[in-house]
Short mmCIF file of C-alpha atoms and ligand atoms in Angstrom, two decimals:
data_model
loop_
_atom_site.label_atom_id
_atom_site.label_comp_id
_atom_site.label_asym_id
_atom_site.label_seq_id
_atom_site.Cartn_x
_atom_site.Cartn_y
_atom_site.Cartn_z
CA MET O 1 -82.98 -3.59 53.45
CA ASN O 2 -84.52 -1.21 55.47
CA LYS O 3 -87.64 0.38 53.58
CA ARG O 4 -86.56 3.58 51.05
CA VAL O 5 -89.44 7.08 51.92
CA LEU O 6 -89.32 10.07 50.55
CA VAL O 7 -91.35 12.34 52.17
CA THR O 8 -91.36 16.17 50.50
CA GLY O 9 -92.76 19.21 52.03
CA GLY O 10 -91.23 16.50 55.23
CA SER O 11 -90.24 19.89 57.84
CA GLY O 12 -93.31 20.92 57.18
CA PHE O 13 -96.53 20.87 60.10
CA LEU O 14 -98.11 17.76 58.54
CA GLY O 15 -95.09 16.71 57.03
CA SER O 16 -92.26 16.96 60.26
CA HIS O 17 -94.71 15.42 62.06
CA LEU O 18 -95.13 12.11 59.27
CA CYS O 19 -90.85 11.34 59.20
CA ASP O 20 -91.64 11.20 62.75
CA ALA O 21 -94.04 7.94 62.81
CA LEU O 22 -91.19 6.81 59.57
CA ILE O 23 -88.42 6.99 61.51
CA LYS O 24 -89.93 5.35 64.69
CA LYS O 25 -90.78 2.87 62.12
CA ASN O 26 -87.16 2.08 61.41
CA TYR O 27 -87.51 3.04 57.92
CA ASP O 28 -84.57 4.72 55.62
CA VAL O 29 -86.70 8.38 55.40
CA LEU O 30 -85.00 11.04 53.18
CA CYS O 31 -86.99 14.43 53.34
CA VAL O 32 -87.31 17.05 50.70
CA ASP O 33 -88.66 20.18 51.06
CA ASN O 34 -87.27 24.09 49.58
CA PHE O 35 -88.40 25.39 53.47
CA PHE O 36 -90.84 27.99 51.76
CA THR O 37 -93.26 27.52 54.87
CA GLY O 38 -91.22 24.44 56.21
CA THR O 39 -88.44 25.03 58.78
CA LYS O 40 -84.94 22.82 60.10
CA ASN O 41 -86.98 23.25 63.50
CA ASN O 42 -89.35 21.37 62.73
CA ILE O 43 -86.79 17.80 61.95
CA MET O 44 -83.96 18.70 64.57
CA HIS O 45 -84.07 16.43 66.47
CA LEU O 46 -83.24 14.34 63.47
CA ILE O 47 -81.10 15.32 61.99
CA ASP O 48 -78.68 13.32 63.56
CA LYS O 49 -80.76 9.70 63.25
CA LYS O 50 -78.59 7.57 60.69
CA ASN O 51 -81.69 6.96 58.58
CA PHE O 52 -82.59 9.50 58.17
CA GLU O 53 -81.40 12.39 55.00
CA LEU O 54 -82.14 15.94 55.07
CA LEU O 55 -82.54 17.04 51.14
CA ARG O 56 -83.22 21.21 49.55
CA HIS O 57 -85.16 21.41 46.14
CA ASP O 58 -87.37 22.36 45.36
CA ILE O 59 -90.81 19.82 43.56
CA THR O 60 -90.86 21.27 40.84
CA PHE O 61 -87.47 20.06 38.88
CA PRO O 62 -86.73 17.27 38.41
CA LEU O 63 -85.70 14.88 41.59
CA TYR O 64 -83.29 11.81 40.52
CA VAL O 65 -83.28 9.43 43.73
CA GLU O 66 -84.32 5.44 44.61
CA VAL O 67 -87.12 4.86 47.25
CA ASP O 68 -89.96 2.48 47.24
CA GLU O 69 -92.73 4.63 48.93
CA ILE O 70 -93.20 8.61 48.47
CA TYR O 71 -95.69 10.57 49.83
CA ASN O 72 -95.88 14.55 48.09
CA LEU O 73 -96.78 16.88 50.50
CA ALA O 74 -94.87 19.66 50.23
CA CYS O 75 -97.56 22.64 49.02
CA PRO O 76 -98.57 25.53 51.21
CA ALA O 77 -101.13 24.89 52.19
CA SER O 78 -102.47 28.13 54.54
CA PRO O 79 -104.04 31.07 52.40
CA ILE O 80 -101.69 33.13 53.20
CA HIS O 81 -98.52 31.27 52.10
CA TYR O 82 -100.31 29.77 49.35
CA GLN O 83 -101.31 33.53 47.79
CA PHE O 84 -97.63 34.92 48.02
CA ASP O 85 -97.22 33.75 44.63
CA PRO O 86 -99.82 32.06 43.21
CA VAL O 87 -98.06 31.01 40.60
CA GLN O 88 -95.39 29.11 42.17
CA THR O 89 -98.02 26.93 44.04
CA THR O 90 -100.26 25.78 40.78
CA LYS O 91 -96.33 25.11 39.78
CA THR O 92 -95.74 23.06 42.89
CA SER O 93 -99.40 21.39 42.86
CA VAL O 94 -98.72 20.44 39.03
CA HIS O 95 -95.29 20.23 37.67
CA GLY O 96 -94.35 19.22 41.65
CA ALA O 97 -97.09 16.38 40.65
CA ILE O 98 -95.62 15.39 37.30
CA ASN O 99 -92.56 15.26 38.20
CA MET O 100 -92.94 12.90 41.47
CA LEU O 101 -95.25 10.89 39.20
CA GLY O 102 -92.15 10.20 37.09
CA LEU O 103 -89.71 9.54 39.55
CA ALA O 104 -92.70 6.87 41.14
CA LYS O 105 -92.35 5.24 38.07
CA ARG O 106 -89.39 5.04 37.20
CA THR O 107 -88.23 4.08 40.61
CA LYS O 108 -91.95 1.17 40.88
CA ALA O 109 -92.10 3.73 44.46
CA ARG O 110 -96.16 3.18 45.67
CA ILE O 111 -96.52 7.57 45.68
CA PHE O 112 -99.55 8.58 48.20
CA GLN O 113 -100.77 12.35 47.27
CA ALA O 114 -101.65 15.00 50.33
CA SER O 115 -105.88 16.50 48.58
CA THR O 116 -107.55 18.50 49.63
CA SER O 117 -111.04 19.03 51.63
CA GLU O 118 -110.67 22.18 49.15
CA VAL O 119 -111.87 20.24 45.99
CA TYR O 120 -114.89 20.65 47.35
CA GLY O 121 -114.00 23.93 47.11
CA ASP O 122 -117.42 25.96 48.69
CA PRO O 123 -119.34 22.72 49.04
CA ILE O 124 -123.47 22.10 49.35
CA VAL O 125 -123.49 19.08 49.16
CA HIS O 126 -122.73 18.37 53.19
CA PRO O 127 -120.49 16.95 54.44
CA GLN O 128 -118.68 16.32 52.25
CA PRO O 129 -118.00 12.36 50.58
CA GLU O 130 -115.49 11.23 48.11
CA SER O 131 -118.00 11.03 45.59
CA TYR O 132 -118.81 14.80 45.44
CA TRP O 133 -116.90 16.56 42.44
CA GLY O 134 -116.98 19.72 44.82
CA ASN O 135 -118.17 23.66 43.92
CA VAL O 136 -114.73 25.54 43.73
CA ASN O 137 -114.45 29.30 41.81
CA PRO O 138 -111.45 28.45 39.09
CA ILE O 139 -110.01 32.34 38.46
CA GLY O 140 -110.90 33.44 42.38
CA PRO O 141 -107.82 34.49 45.14
CA ARG O 142 -108.07 30.66 46.34
CA SER O 143 -108.62 28.73 42.90
CA CYS O 144 -104.18 28.04 42.65
CA TYR O 145 -104.81 26.35 45.75
CA ASP O 146 -108.03 24.33 44.36
CA GLU O 147 -107.08 23.72 40.81
CA GLY O 148 -104.02 22.98 41.10
CA LYS O 149 -105.27 19.90 43.76
CA ARG O 150 -107.73 18.98 41.53
CA CYS O 151 -104.89 19.15 38.83
CA ALA O 152 -103.44 16.91 41.00
CA GLU O 153 -106.14 14.32 41.15
CA THR O 154 -106.06 13.85 37.43
CA LEU O 155 -102.44 13.40 37.09
CA PHE O 156 -102.69 10.64 40.18
CA PHE O 157 -105.34 9.38 38.22
CA ASP O 158 -104.33 9.20 34.54
CA TYR O 159 -100.89 7.26 35.76
CA TYR O 160 -102.18 4.90 37.39
CA ARG O 161 -104.60 4.97 34.60
CA GLN O 162 -102.15 5.04 31.72
CA HIS O 163 -99.30 3.21 33.26
CA ASN O 164 -100.55 1.81 35.80
CA LEU O 165 -99.21 3.71 38.79
CA ASP O 166 -99.73 2.25 41.98
CA ILE O 167 -101.07 5.54 44.05
CA LYS O 168 -103.08 6.25 47.14
CA ILE O 169 -104.31 9.87 47.37
CA VAL O 170 -105.74 10.82 50.65
CA ARG O 171 -107.87 14.20 50.93
CA ILE O 172 -107.68 16.64 54.26
CA PHE O 173 -109.60 18.86 56.28
CA ASN O 174 -108.81 20.99 58.79
CA THR O 175 -105.06 19.87 60.92
CA TYR O 176 -103.81 21.04 63.90
CA GLY O 177 -101.22 20.88 66.83
CA PRO O 178 -97.90 21.21 68.03
CA ARG O 179 -95.53 22.50 64.54
CA MET O 180 -97.90 24.79 62.42
CA HIS O 181 -96.62 27.97 62.21
CA PRO O 182 -96.97 30.33 64.04
CA ASN O 183 -97.56 33.06 61.22
CA ASP O 184 -99.54 31.07 58.96
CA GLY O 185 -102.70 33.00 59.48
CA ARG O 186 -104.93 29.57 59.33
CA VAL O 187 -107.48 30.19 62.33
CA VAL O 188 -106.19 27.60 65.15
CA SER O 189 -103.42 28.95 65.09
CA ASN O 190 -103.96 32.63 64.53
CA PHE O 191 -106.83 32.21 67.45
CA ILE O 192 -104.43 31.01 69.84
CA VAL O 193 -101.45 33.20 69.43
CA GLN O 194 -103.86 35.82 69.53
CA ALA O 195 -104.86 34.10 72.75
CA LEU O 196 -101.51 33.91 74.47
CA LYS O 197 -100.90 37.42 73.81
CA GLY O 198 -104.02 38.66 74.74
CA LYS O 199 -104.42 40.58 71.92
CA ASP O 200 -107.98 40.00 70.22
CA ILE O 201 -109.27 37.42 68.65
CA THR O 202 -109.27 37.90 64.67
CA ILE O 203 -113.41 36.66 63.82
CA TYR O 204 -113.70 36.22 59.70
CA GLY O 205 -117.36 36.98 59.05
CA ASP O 206 -119.87 36.34 61.56
CA GLY O 207 -118.57 33.17 62.61
CA THR O 208 -120.99 30.97 61.65
CA GLN O 209 -118.88 29.39 58.88
CA THR O 210 -117.95 26.12 60.19
CA ARG O 211 -114.67 24.02 60.37
CA SER O 212 -113.83 20.15 61.41
CA PHE O 213 -111.12 19.97 62.97
CA CYS O 214 -108.51 16.83 63.24
CA TYR O 215 -105.38 16.80 66.17
CA VAL O 216 -102.54 15.56 63.77
CA SER O 217 -101.35 12.42 65.60
CA ASP O 218 -105.19 11.01 64.00
CA MET O 219 -104.05 12.02 60.70
CA ILE O 220 -100.69 11.30 60.64
CA ASP O 221 -101.95 7.76 61.81
CA GLY O 222 -104.64 8.09 58.68
CA PHE O 223 -101.70 8.57 55.69
CA ILE O 224 -99.45 5.89 56.78
CA LYS O 225 -102.91 3.28 57.72
CA MET O 226 -103.65 4.26 54.02
CA MET O 227 -99.58 4.55 51.80
CA GLU O 228 -99.28 0.60 54.31
CA ASP O 229 -103.07 -0.80 52.81
CA THR O 230 -102.81 -4.05 51.87
CA GLU O 231 -105.72 -4.05 48.99
CA TYR O 232 -103.76 -3.92 45.17
CA GLY O 233 -106.46 -1.14 43.91
CA PHE O 234 -107.41 0.82 46.58
CA THR O 235 -106.36 4.34 45.14
CA GLY O 236 -109.41 6.84 47.05
CA PRO O 237 -109.27 9.57 47.82
CA VAL O 238 -109.85 9.20 50.58
CA ASN O 239 -111.33 11.48 53.04
CA LEU O 240 -109.01 12.10 56.01
CA GLY O 241 -110.59 14.20 58.72
CA ASN O 242 -112.27 14.29 62.68
CA PRO O 243 -116.37 15.20 61.47
CA THR O 244 -116.92 16.73 65.08
CA GLU O 245 -118.58 19.70 62.92
CA TYR O 246 -118.20 24.10 65.38
CA SER O 247 -118.31 27.28 64.12
CA ILE O 248 -115.46 29.49 63.93
CA PHE O 249 -117.26 31.20 67.21
CA GLU O 250 -116.71 28.26 69.12
CA LEU O 251 -113.81 27.98 68.71
CA ALA O 252 -112.93 30.62 70.25
CA GLU O 253 -115.17 31.01 72.28
CA ASN O 254 -113.02 27.16 73.36
CA ILE O 255 -109.66 28.51 72.86
CA LEU O 256 -110.16 30.91 75.42
CA ARG O 257 -111.29 28.99 77.90
CA LEU O 258 -108.79 26.79 77.38
CA THR O 259 -106.37 29.76 77.46
CA ASN O 260 -107.43 31.57 80.66
CA SER O 261 -107.19 34.66 77.56
CA LYS O 262 -108.85 37.64 78.66
CA SER O 263 -108.85 39.11 75.10
CA LYS O 264 -112.06 40.27 73.56
CA ILE O 265 -114.05 38.98 69.55
CA ILE O 266 -113.91 41.00 67.04
CA TYR O 267 -114.88 40.79 64.25
CA LYS O 268 -113.94 41.29 60.05
CA ASP O 269 -114.41 40.79 56.63
CA LEU O 270 -115.20 36.76 55.92
CA PRO O 271 -112.18 36.45 52.34
CA GLN O 272 -113.76 36.28 49.17
CA ASP O 273 -115.11 32.69 48.75
CA ASP O 274 -114.61 31.23 51.90
CA PRO O 275 -116.66 27.78 52.51
CA ARG O 276 -119.68 28.65 55.01
CA GLN O 277 -119.24 24.72 55.99
CA ARG O 278 -117.08 21.46 56.44
CA GLN O 279 -117.21 18.51 57.55
CA PRO O 280 -115.70 14.98 56.17
CA ASP O 281 -117.74 11.88 55.64
CA ILE O 282 -115.52 9.51 56.48
CA ALA O 283 -116.91 6.16 56.65
CA LEU O 284 -115.41 5.09 53.54
CA ALA O 285 -112.07 5.49 55.96
CA ARG O 286 -113.42 3.61 58.75
CA ALA O 287 -114.43 0.39 56.29
CA ALA O 288 -111.63 0.58 54.24
CA LEU O 289 -108.67 1.65 56.46
CA LYS O 290 -110.18 1.14 60.35
CA TRP O 291 -109.61 4.60 60.68
CA ALA O 292 -111.50 7.55 62.61
CA PRO O 293 -109.67 10.18 65.13
CA THR O 294 -109.07 8.84 68.49
CA VAL O 295 -108.26 12.74 70.22
CA SER O 296 -110.71 15.41 71.27
CA LEU O 297 -111.03 18.67 69.92
CA GLU O 298 -110.40 19.75 73.53
CA ASP O 299 -107.12 17.41 74.98
CA GLY O 300 -105.28 18.81 70.77
CA LEU O 301 -106.62 21.89 71.37
CA LYS O 302 -104.83 21.37 74.97
CA GLU O 303 -101.38 20.05 73.06
CA ALA O 304 -101.22 22.61 70.86
CA ILE O 305 -101.98 25.17 73.67
CA ALA O 306 -98.20 24.10 75.49
CA TYR O 307 -96.40 24.03 71.73
CA PHE O 308 -97.50 27.83 71.29
CA ARG O 309 -97.03 29.28 74.81
CA GLY O 310 -93.72 27.66 74.74
CA ILE O 311 -92.28 29.53 71.03
CA ILE O 312 -93.97 32.68 72.06
CA LEU O 313 -92.09 31.97 75.28
CA SER O 314 -88.49 31.30 73.73
CA TYR O 315 -88.68 34.71 71.42
CA LEU O 316 -89.54 37.53 74.52
P1 NAD Z 401 -96.79 23.18 55.63
O1 NAD Z 401 -97.43 25.03 54.87
O2 NAD Z 401 -96.44 23.39 57.10
O3 NAD Z 401 -96.14 22.09 54.68
C1 NAD Z 401 -95.71 22.46 53.18
C2 NAD Z 401 -94.50 21.67 53.29
O4 NAD Z 401 -93.96 22.16 51.41
C3 NAD Z 401 -93.70 23.04 53.61
O5 NAD Z 401 -91.75 22.96 54.43
C4 NAD Z 401 -91.96 24.00 52.44
O6 NAD Z 401 -91.72 24.02 53.17
C5 NAD Z 401 -92.32 23.04 52.02
N1 NAD Z 401 -92.50 23.46 50.36
C6 NAD Z 401 -93.99 24.11 49.58
N2 NAD Z 401 -93.06 24.44 47.98
C7 NAD Z 401 -93.15 23.58 47.81
C8 NAD Z 401 -91.39 23.10 46.49
N3 NAD Z 401 -91.70 23.41 45.39
N4 NAD Z 401 -90.38 21.86 46.88
C9 NAD Z 401 -89.80 20.85 47.58
N5 NAD Z 401 -91.06 21.65 48.93
C10 NAD Z 401 -92.18 21.83 49.13
O7 NAD Z 401 -98.13 23.36 55.33
P2 NAD Z 401 -98.95 21.09 55.98
O8 NAD Z 401 -100.29 21.68 57.10
O9 NAD Z 401 -98.07 20.51 57.04
O10 NAD Z 401 -99.58 20.57 54.68
C11 NAD Z 401 -99.02 19.75 54.61
C12 NAD Z 401 -98.99 19.23 53.00
O11 NAD Z 401 -100.94 18.55 53.43
C13 NAD Z 401 -99.42 20.08 51.19
O12 NAD Z 401 -99.83 20.04 50.88
C14 NAD Z 401 -100.80 20.49 52.19
O13 NAD Z 401 -101.96 21.06 51.31
C15 NAD Z 401 -102.21 19.66 52.74
N6 NAD Z 401 -102.95 19.73 53.24
C16 NAD Z 401 -103.30 19.90 54.41
C17 NAD Z 401 -104.42 20.75 55.67
C18 NAD Z 401 -104.18 20.75 57.31
O14 NAD Z 401 -105.08 21.21 57.64
N7 NAD Z 401 -102.73 21.23 56.90
C19 NAD Z 401 -105.12 19.88 54.57
C20 NAD Z 401 -105.60 19.86 53.94
C21 NAD Z 401 -104.67 18.85 52.81
N1 UDP Z 402 -111.00 32.96 60.01
C1 UDP Z 402 -111.12 33.20 61.12
N2 UDP Z 402 -110.20 34.13 61.29
C2 UDP Z 402 -108.59 33.96 61.06
C3 UDP Z 402 -108.37 33.33 60.37
C4 UDP Z 402 -109.70 32.46 60.08
O1 UDP Z 402 -111.64 33.94 61.23
O2 UDP Z 402 -108.04 34.67 61.51
C5 UDP Z 402 -111.32 32.24 59.70
C6 UDP Z 402 -111.50 31.73 58.59
O3 UDP Z 402 -112.05 32.33 57.71
C7 UDP Z 402 -112.63 29.98 57.79
C8 UDP Z 402 -111.71 29.17 59.07
O4 UDP Z 402 -111.67 30.58 60.03
O5 UDP Z 402 -113.44 30.58 58.22
C9 UDP Z 402 -110.56 28.78 59.23
O6 UDP Z 402 -110.02 29.18 58.05
P1 UDP Z 402 -108.29 28.37 57.91
O7 UDP Z 402 -107.31 29.27 57.26
O8 UDP Z 402 -107.96 27.82 59.21
O9 UDP Z 402 -108.39 27.07 56.46
P2 UDP Z 402 -109.64 27.20 55.16
O10 UDP Z 402 -110.49 27.99 54.90
O11 UDP Z 402 -109.06 26.43 54.15
O12 UDP Z 402 -110.10 25.83 55.84
#
């Protein structure tokens, strides 16, 4: 029998690319999504495959299915979306984790958690190794996401220690590529759409804050390496991301150059608790998973720009 794999959040940006990769491996894929930020368009091309199934379901409610592996990705990821209904964001991370861990316990499935670099908050240690406990505001506008994801990690480790569950946790650093939501407010999608439409490029703050951008194919490769790692008891958390760090201003300049855009850069207020710097220390991923990103920012941006150009043209 083929491996039966559940992907929660499977019609979102990362989830849909993960479904593609798992279908290619000939697994039976069950994509579960409530379509809050995901869209059927992202997985439309899989609908006719006999090893793909789509279920509309909100993971804050229990789910009874039979599976061998669970990738838990369901959760809005962009600040605009996760702050839209912060209580639901926390519920998705916390109740959602409890429901998926319960499912893993009953079915004895291996379970993977899509955690985040946001567990480090506005980091004082730079770059961030997994051993760093972070600098997180528990009561700010980003807390529903950051603390929700931190609590989910706690739950995963308690199920591991208490019920001997086979857990795998990755901490994802900023990832970009085709199928990002064009209006999700994340910096890469915002700047590309603004540049292609000839609108002002909105830098928040002075643009000296940094991020490290990983292309989606590298990230999905890392997910599968982690999930299929044979060393029992290697739980993570393990950082996955591209360690090449850019300032937001440098990112804007790159996107203007690659799109040949005449847009001008304008400066807006920095959102509250916006992290000053972010760069993954990926020594653990390199050593334990033999994983490292391979796609440069330039090559990845070209792919993302081509995708956004396509959807902007299809709106006209
Ligand atoms: P996304 O918003 O495109 O995907 C999230 C998916 O989860 C969407 O399809 C959404 O409809 C679904 N969803 C949300 N709440 C749900 C619920 N209660 N029940 C069922 N489905 C629900 O975001 P993404 O960038 O693909 O992120 C996927 C995962 O990776 C998230 O858990 C996110 O926190 C994590 N992550 C992403 C990044 C990144 O840079 N993309 C960085 C760190 C962590
Ligand atoms: N940002 C920006 N202009 C935008 C969108 C985002 O300058 O139009 C900045 C944002 O303030 C942050 C960085 O880009 O410093 C990354 O933002 P994003 O929302 O993509 O991710 P996160 O802050 O969660 O890393």
